[in-house]
Coordinates of C-alpha atoms and ligand atoms in Angstrom, one line a residue:
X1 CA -121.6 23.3 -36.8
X2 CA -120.6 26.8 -37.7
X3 CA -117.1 27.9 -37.2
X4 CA -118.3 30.4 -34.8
X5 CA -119.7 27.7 -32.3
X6 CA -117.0 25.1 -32.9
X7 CA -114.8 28.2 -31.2
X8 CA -117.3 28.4 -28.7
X9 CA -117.2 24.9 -28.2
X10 CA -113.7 24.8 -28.0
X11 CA -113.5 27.2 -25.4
X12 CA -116.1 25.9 -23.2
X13 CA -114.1 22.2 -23.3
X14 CA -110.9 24.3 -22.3
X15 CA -112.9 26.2 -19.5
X16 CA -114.4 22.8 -18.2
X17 CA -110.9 21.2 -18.0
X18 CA -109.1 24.1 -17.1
X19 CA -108.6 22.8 -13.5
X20 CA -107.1 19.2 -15.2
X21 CA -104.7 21.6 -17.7
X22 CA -103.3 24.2 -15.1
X23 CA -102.7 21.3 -12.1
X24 CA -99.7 21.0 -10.2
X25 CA -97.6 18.4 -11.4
X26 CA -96.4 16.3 -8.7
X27 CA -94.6 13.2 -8.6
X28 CA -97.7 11.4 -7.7
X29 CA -100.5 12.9 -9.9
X30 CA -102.3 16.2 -10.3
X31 CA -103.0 18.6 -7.6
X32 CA -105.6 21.6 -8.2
X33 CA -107.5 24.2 -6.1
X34 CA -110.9 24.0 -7.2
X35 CA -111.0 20.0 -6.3
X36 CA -113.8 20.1 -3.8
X37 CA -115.9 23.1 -5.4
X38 CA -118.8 20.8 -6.8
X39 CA -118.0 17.9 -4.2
X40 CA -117.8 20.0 -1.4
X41 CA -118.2 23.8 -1.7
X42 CA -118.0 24.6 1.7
X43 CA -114.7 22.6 2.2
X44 CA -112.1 25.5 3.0
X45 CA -114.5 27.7 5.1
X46 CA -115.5 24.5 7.5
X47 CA -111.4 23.8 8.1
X48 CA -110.6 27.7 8.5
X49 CA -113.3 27.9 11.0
X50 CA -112.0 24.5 13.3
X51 CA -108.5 25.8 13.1
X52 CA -109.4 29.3 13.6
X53 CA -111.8 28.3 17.5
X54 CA -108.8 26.2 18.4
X55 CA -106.1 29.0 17.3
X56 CA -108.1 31.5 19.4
X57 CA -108.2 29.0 22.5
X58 CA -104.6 28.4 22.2
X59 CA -101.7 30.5 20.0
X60 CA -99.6 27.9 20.1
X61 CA -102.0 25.8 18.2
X62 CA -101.0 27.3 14.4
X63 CA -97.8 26.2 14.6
X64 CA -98.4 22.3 15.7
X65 CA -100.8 22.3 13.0
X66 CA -98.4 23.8 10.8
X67 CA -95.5 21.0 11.9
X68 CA -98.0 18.5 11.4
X69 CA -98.6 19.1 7.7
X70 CA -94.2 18.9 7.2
X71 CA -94.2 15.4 9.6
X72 CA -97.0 14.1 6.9
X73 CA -95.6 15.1 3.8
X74 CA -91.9 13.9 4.6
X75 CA -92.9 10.1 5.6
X76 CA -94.0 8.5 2.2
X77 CA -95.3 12.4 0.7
X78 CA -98.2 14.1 2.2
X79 CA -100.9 11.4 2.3
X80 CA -102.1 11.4 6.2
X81 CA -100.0 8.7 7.2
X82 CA -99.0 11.1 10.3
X83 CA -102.0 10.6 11.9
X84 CA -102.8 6.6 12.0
X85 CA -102.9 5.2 15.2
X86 CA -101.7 2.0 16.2
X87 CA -104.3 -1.0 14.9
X88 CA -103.2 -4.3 13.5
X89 CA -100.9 -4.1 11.3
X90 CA -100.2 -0.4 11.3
X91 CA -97.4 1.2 13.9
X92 CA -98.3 4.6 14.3
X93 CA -95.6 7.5 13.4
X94 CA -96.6 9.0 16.5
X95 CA -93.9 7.6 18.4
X96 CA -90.9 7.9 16.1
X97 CA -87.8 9.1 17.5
X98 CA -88.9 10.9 20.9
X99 CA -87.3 13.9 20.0
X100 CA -89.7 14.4 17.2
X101 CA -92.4 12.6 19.4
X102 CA -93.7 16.1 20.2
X103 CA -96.3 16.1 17.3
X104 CA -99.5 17.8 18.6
X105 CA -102.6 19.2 17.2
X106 CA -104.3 15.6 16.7
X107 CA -108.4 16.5 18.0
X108 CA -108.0 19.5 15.6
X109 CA -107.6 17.4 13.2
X110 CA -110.5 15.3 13.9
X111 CA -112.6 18.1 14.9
X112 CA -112.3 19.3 11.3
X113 CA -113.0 15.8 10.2
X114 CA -115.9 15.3 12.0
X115 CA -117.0 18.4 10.7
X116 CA -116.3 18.1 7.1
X117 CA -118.2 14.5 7.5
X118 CA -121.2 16.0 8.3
X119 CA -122.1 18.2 5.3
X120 CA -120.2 15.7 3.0
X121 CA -119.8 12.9 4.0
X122 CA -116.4 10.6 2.7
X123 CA -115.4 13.3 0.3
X124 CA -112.5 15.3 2.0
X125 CA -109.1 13.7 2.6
X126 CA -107.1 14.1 6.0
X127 CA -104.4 15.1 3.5
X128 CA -105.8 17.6 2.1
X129 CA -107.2 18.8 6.0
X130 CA -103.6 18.9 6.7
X131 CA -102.9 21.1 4.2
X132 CA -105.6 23.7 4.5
X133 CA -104.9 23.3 8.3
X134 CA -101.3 24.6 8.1
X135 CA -102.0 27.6 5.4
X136 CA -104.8 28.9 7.7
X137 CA -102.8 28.6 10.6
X138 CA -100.1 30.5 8.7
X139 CA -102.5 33.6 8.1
X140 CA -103.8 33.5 11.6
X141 CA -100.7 33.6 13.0
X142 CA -100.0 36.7 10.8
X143 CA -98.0 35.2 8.1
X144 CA -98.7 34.9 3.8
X145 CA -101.5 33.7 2.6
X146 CA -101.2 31.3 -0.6
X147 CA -103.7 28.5 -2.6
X148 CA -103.3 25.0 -2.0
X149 CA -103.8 22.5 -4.6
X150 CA -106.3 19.4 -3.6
X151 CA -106.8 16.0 -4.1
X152 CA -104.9 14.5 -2.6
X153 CA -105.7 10.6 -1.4
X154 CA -105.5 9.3 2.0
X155 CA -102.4 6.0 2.7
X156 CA -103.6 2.7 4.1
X157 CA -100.5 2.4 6.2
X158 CA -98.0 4.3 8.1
X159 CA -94.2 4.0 8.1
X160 CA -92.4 4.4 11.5
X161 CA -88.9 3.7 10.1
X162 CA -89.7 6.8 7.5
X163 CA -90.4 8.8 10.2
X164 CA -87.8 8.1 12.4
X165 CA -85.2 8.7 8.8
X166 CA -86.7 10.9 6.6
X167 CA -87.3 13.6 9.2
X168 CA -84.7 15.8 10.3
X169 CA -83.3 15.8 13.8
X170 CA -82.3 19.2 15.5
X171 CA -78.8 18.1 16.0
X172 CA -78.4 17.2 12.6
X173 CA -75.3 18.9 10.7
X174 CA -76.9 21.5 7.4
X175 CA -75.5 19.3 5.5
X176 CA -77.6 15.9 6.7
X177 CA -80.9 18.4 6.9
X178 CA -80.2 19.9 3.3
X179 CA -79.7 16.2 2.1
X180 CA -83.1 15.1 3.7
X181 CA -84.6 17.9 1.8
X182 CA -83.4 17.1 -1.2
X183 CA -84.6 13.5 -1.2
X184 CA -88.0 15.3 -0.9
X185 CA -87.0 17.1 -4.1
X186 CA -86.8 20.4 -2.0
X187 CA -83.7 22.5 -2.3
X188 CA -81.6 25.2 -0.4
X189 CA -83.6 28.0 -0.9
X190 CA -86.7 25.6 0.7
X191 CA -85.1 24.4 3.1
X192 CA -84.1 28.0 4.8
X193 CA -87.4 29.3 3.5
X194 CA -89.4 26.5 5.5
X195 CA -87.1 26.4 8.9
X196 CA -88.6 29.8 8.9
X197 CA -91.6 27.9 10.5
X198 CA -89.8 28.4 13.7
X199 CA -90.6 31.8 13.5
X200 CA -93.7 30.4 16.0
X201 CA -94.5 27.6 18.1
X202 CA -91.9 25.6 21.3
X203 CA -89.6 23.6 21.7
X204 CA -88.8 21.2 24.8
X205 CA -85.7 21.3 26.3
X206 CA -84.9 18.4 25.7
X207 CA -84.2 19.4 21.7
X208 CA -81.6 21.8 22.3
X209 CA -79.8 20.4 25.5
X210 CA -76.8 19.8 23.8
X211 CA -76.1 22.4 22.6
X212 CA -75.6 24.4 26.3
X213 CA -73.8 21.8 28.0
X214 CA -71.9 19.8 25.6
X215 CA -72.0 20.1 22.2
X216 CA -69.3 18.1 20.8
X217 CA -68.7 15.8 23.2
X218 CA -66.0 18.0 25.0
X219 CA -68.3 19.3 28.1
X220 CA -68.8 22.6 26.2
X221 CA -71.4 24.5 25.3
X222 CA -72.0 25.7 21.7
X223 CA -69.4 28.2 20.8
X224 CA -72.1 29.4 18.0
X225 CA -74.7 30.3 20.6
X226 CA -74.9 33.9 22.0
X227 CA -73.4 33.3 25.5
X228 CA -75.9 35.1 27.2
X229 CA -78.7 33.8 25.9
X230 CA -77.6 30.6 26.4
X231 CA -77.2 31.5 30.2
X232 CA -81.5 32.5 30.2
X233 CA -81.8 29.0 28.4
X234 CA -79.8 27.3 31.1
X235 CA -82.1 28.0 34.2
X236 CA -85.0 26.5 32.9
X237 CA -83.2 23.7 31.0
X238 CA -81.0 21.8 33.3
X239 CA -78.2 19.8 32.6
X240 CA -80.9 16.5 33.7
X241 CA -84.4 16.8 34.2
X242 CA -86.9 19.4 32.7
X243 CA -86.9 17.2 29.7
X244 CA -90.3 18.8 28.6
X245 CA -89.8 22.6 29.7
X246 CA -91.4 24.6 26.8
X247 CA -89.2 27.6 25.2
X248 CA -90.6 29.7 22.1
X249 CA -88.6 29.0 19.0
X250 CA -88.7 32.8 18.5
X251 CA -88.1 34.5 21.5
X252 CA -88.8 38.3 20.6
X253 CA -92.1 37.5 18.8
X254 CA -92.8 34.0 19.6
X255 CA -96.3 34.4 18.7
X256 CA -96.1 36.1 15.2
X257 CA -95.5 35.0 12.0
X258 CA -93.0 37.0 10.7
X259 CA -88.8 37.3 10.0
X260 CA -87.7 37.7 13.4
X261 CA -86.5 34.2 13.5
X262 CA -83.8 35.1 10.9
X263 CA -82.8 38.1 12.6
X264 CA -82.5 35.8 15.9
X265 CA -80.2 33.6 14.2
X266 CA -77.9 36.4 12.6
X267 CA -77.1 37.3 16.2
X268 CA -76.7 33.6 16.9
X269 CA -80.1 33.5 19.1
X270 CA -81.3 30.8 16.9
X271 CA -82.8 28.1 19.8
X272 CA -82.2 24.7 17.8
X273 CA -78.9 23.7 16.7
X274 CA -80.4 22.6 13.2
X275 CA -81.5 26.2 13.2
X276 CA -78.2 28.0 13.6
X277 CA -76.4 25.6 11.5
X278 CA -78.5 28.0 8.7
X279 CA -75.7 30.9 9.6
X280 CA -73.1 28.6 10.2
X281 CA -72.1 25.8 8.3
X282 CA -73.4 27.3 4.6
X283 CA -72.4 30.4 3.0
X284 CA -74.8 30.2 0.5
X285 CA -77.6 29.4 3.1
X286 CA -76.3 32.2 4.8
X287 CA -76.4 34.8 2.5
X288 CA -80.2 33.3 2.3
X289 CA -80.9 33.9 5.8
X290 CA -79.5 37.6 5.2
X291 CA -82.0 38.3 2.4
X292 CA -85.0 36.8 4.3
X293 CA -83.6 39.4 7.5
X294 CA -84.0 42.2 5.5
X295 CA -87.0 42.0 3.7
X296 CA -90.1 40.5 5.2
X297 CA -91.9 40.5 2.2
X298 CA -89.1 38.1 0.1
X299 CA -89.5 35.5 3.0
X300 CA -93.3 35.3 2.8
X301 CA -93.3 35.5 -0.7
X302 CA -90.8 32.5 -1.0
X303 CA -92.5 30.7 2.1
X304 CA -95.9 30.5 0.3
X305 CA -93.9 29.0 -2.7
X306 CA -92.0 26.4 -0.4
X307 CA -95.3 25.0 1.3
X308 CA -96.9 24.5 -1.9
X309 CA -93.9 22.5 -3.0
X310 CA -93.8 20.7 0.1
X311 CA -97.7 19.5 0.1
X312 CA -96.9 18.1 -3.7
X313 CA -94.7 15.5 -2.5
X314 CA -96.0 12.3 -3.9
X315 CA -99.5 12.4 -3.1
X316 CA -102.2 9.5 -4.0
X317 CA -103.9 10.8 -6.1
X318 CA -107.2 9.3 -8.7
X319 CA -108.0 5.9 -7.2
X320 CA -104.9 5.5 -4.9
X321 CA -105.4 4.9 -1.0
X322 CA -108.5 6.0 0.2
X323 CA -110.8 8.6 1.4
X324 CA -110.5 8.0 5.6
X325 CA -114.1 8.4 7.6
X326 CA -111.5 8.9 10.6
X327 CA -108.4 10.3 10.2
X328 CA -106.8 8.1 12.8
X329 CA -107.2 4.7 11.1
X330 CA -107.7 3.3 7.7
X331 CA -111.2 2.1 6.1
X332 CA -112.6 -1.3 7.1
Ligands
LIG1 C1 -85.1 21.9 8.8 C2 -85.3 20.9 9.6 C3 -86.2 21.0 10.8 C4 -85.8 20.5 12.1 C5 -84.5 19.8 12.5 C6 -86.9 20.8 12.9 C7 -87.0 20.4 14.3 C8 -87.9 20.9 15.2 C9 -87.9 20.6 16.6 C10 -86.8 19.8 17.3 C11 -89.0 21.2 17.1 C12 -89.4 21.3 18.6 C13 -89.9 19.9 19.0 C14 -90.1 19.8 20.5 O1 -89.1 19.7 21.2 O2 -91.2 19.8 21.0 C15 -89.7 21.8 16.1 C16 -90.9 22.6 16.2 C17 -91.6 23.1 15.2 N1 -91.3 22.9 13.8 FE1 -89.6 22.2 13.0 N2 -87.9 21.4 12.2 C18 -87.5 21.5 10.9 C19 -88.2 22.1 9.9 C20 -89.5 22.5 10.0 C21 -90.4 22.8 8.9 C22 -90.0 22.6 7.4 C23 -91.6 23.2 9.4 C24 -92.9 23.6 8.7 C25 -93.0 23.8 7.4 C26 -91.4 23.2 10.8 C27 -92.4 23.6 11.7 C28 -92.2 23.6 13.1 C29 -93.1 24.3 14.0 C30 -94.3 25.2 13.6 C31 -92.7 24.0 15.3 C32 -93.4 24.4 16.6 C33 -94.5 23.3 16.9 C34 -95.3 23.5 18.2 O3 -95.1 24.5 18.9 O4 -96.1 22.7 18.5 N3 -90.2 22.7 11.2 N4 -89.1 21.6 14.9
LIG2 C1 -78.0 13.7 18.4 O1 -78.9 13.3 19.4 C2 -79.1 11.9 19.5 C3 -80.3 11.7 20.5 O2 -80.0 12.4 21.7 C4 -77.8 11.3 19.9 O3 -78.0 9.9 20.0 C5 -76.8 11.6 18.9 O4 -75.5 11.1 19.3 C6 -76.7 13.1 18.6 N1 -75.8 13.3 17.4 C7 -74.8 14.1 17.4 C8 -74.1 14.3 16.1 O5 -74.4 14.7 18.4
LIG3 C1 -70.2 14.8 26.9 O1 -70.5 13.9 25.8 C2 -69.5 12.9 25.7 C3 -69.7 12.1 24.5 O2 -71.1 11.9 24.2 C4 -69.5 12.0 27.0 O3 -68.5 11.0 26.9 C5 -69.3 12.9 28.2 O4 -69.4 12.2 29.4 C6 -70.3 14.1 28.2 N1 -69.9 15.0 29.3 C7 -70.8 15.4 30.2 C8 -70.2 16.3 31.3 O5 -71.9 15.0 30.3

C-alpha cells in the first residue's frame, strides 16, 4: 500500500470507530449518540412524536416523564428498573415510599414502546426511551435542548429498598439530598442545577404539609416560607385530608420551562421543603441558586450538562441485562 492510502485507511478506521472513541465514559460502559442510527434510524423521531401527542393532550405530562427518567437512574443507574411491575420475583419500585409513589407517565412509556417495536422490533431499550422521553419533554416544555448518549441495556430486576433510600425525600435536610447525590457521583452544582426540574410539573399536598403546620415538631409552620403564600397553600391543603390536592411546583409559570423556580425560592416561595433548603441551609448552594436567577441562559446551559451526567449513571451496557419487548416486565 502506498503511504497515501495507508492515511486514507487510517482515517476511514478512525471515522468508523469514531462513535467507540468519543463515548461517554460512565461507570458502567460506553454511552454514544449515534447508537441506534444503522439499527434504528428512526429511533429519536418515533419517541419525540409519542411524547410530543401526549404533551399536547396534557402539559403536565413533560415533567412526569421528565421525573421518571431521575426515579430510574437513581435506583441501581438508569437501566428501566422504574418501570417493572410486580411478577414473580420482582417488587415493583412503583410503590416505594408513598410520598414518592406519585410516579406517573407509565402508558407513554409503553406507547413509545409499542411504537418503536413495530419498525424495529427488540432493538431500543426502555432506558434509553426514558432518556429521550425526558430531553424532549424538556424542549417542549420550553427548556434546553441537549444530545443524549445511547445504549444503554435494560435490568432483569427492580430494587424497592433502592428506591425507597436512594431517592430523596422532600423533607430531607440539603445536606441528606446533597449526600444522595453524591453517592450518584453528582455534585452541588448538579444537584441545584437538576432541582431546577421543579420549574414544571405538581406536587400533592401531601409533600409539603409539614412544612405549613408543623415543621419541627413544635406546631409551627416553616419560618423559611413566605407567610403569605403559605396562607394560599393552606386552603387547599388542610391540616388532614386533601392528601392528593395538586399545586404547581412553580407557581408564576408552572407550565414553562424556565428560571422562575429560582426566583421563587429567593423570595422563599419555593413549594417543597427540599427545595428551599437550596437558599437556606448552603451558602454555596445559595450563591448557586443566585447565579441560575439571574441568567436563564447559565441554568439551561448547566441543566443540559446535569441530565447527561445523570442518564450515565451505571448503565448496562454490551451484553448486560437485556433488551425488554415490554417495558413493564423482564424477557421470558
Ligand atoms: C433534589 C431532590 C428532589 C426531591 C426531594 C424531589 C421531590 C419531589 C416531590 C416530592 C415531587 C412531588 C411529588 C408529588 O407529591 O406528587 C416532585 C415532583 C417532580 N420532580 Fe422532583 N425531587 C427532587 C429532584 C428532582 C430531579 C433531579 C428531577 C429531574 C431531573 C425532578 C423532577 C421532578 C418533576 C418534573 C416533578 C413534577 C412531576 C409531575 O408533575 O408529574 N425532581 N419532586
Ligand atoms: C419526613 O416525613 C416522613 C414521612 O411523613 C416522616 O416519617 C419523617 O419523620 C419526616 N422527617 C423529618 C425530619 O421531619
Ligand atoms: C407536631 O409534630 C410533633 C412531632 O412529630 C407531634 O408530637 C405533635 O403532636 C404535632 N403537632 C400537631 C398539632 O400536629
Amino acid at each position: 500500500m502506498s503511504s497515501k492510502s495507508i492515511n486514507l485507511f487510517v482515517i476511514l478506521a478512525v471515522l468508523a470507530f469514531a462513535p467507540l472513541c468519543f463515548c461517554h465514559k460512565t461507570n458502567g460502559g460506553c454511552l454514544y449518540p449515534q447508537f441506534y442510527d444503522r439499527s434504528c434510524p428512526r429511533a429519536k423521531e418515533i419517541v419525540k412524536s409519542v411524547v410530543a401527542k401526549a404533551v399536547a393532550r396534557e402539559p403536565r405530562m413533560a415533567a412526569s416523564l421528565l421525573r421518571l427518567h431521575f426515579h430510574d437512574c437513581f435506583v441501581k443507574g438508569c437501566d428501566a428498573s422504574l418501570l417493572l411491575d410486580s411478577s414473580g420475583s420482582i417488587v415493583t419500585e412503583k410503590i416505594s415510599n408513598p410520598k414518592r409513589n406519585s410516579a406517573r407517565g407509565f402508558e407513554v412509556i409503553d406507547a413509545i414502546k409499542s411504537a418503536l417495536e413495530k419498525v424495529c422490533p427488540h432493538t431500543v431499550s426502555c432506558a434509553d426511551i426514558l432518556a429521550l422521553a425526558a430531553r424532549d419533554s424538556t424542549v417542549l416544555a420550553g427548556g434546553p435542548s441537549w444530545v443524549v448518549p445511547m445504549g444503554r441495556r435494560d435490568s432483569r430486576s427492580a430494587s424497592l429498598s433502592g428506591s425507597n433510600n436512594n431517592i430523596p425525600a422532600p423533607n430531607n435536610t440539603f445536606q441528606t439530598i446533597l449526600t444522595k447525590f453524591k453517592q450518584q457521583g453528582l455534585d452541588i452544582v448538579d444537584l441545584v442545577a437538576l432541582s431546577g426540574s421543579h420549574t414544571i410539573g405538581n406536587s400533592r399536598c401531601v409533600s409539603f404539609r409539614q412544612r405549613l403546620y408543623n415543621q419541627s415538631g413544635n406546631s409551627q409552620p416553616d419560618r423559611t416560607l413566605d407567610q403569605s403564600y403559605a396562607a394560599r397553600l393552606r386552603t387547599r391543603c388542610p391540616r388532614s385530608g386533601g392528601d392528593q390536592n395538586l399545586f404547581f411546583l412553580d407557581f408564576v409559570t408552572p407550565t414553562k420551562f424556565d428560571n422562575n423556580y429560582f426566583k421563587n425560592l429567593l423570595s422563599f416561595k419555593g413549594l417543597l421543603n427540599s427545595d428551599e433548603v437550596l437558599v437556606t441551609q448552603s451558602k454555596a448552594s445559595r450563591e448557586l441558586v443566585k447565579k441560575y436567577a439571574a441568567n436563564n441562559n447559565l441554568f439551561f446551559e448547566q441543566f443540559a450538562k446535569s441530565m447527561v451526567k445523570m442518564g450515565n449513571i451505571s448503565p448496562l451496557t454490551g451484553s448486560r441485562g437485556e433488551i425488554r419487548k415490554q417495558c413493564r416486565k423482564i424477557n421470558s
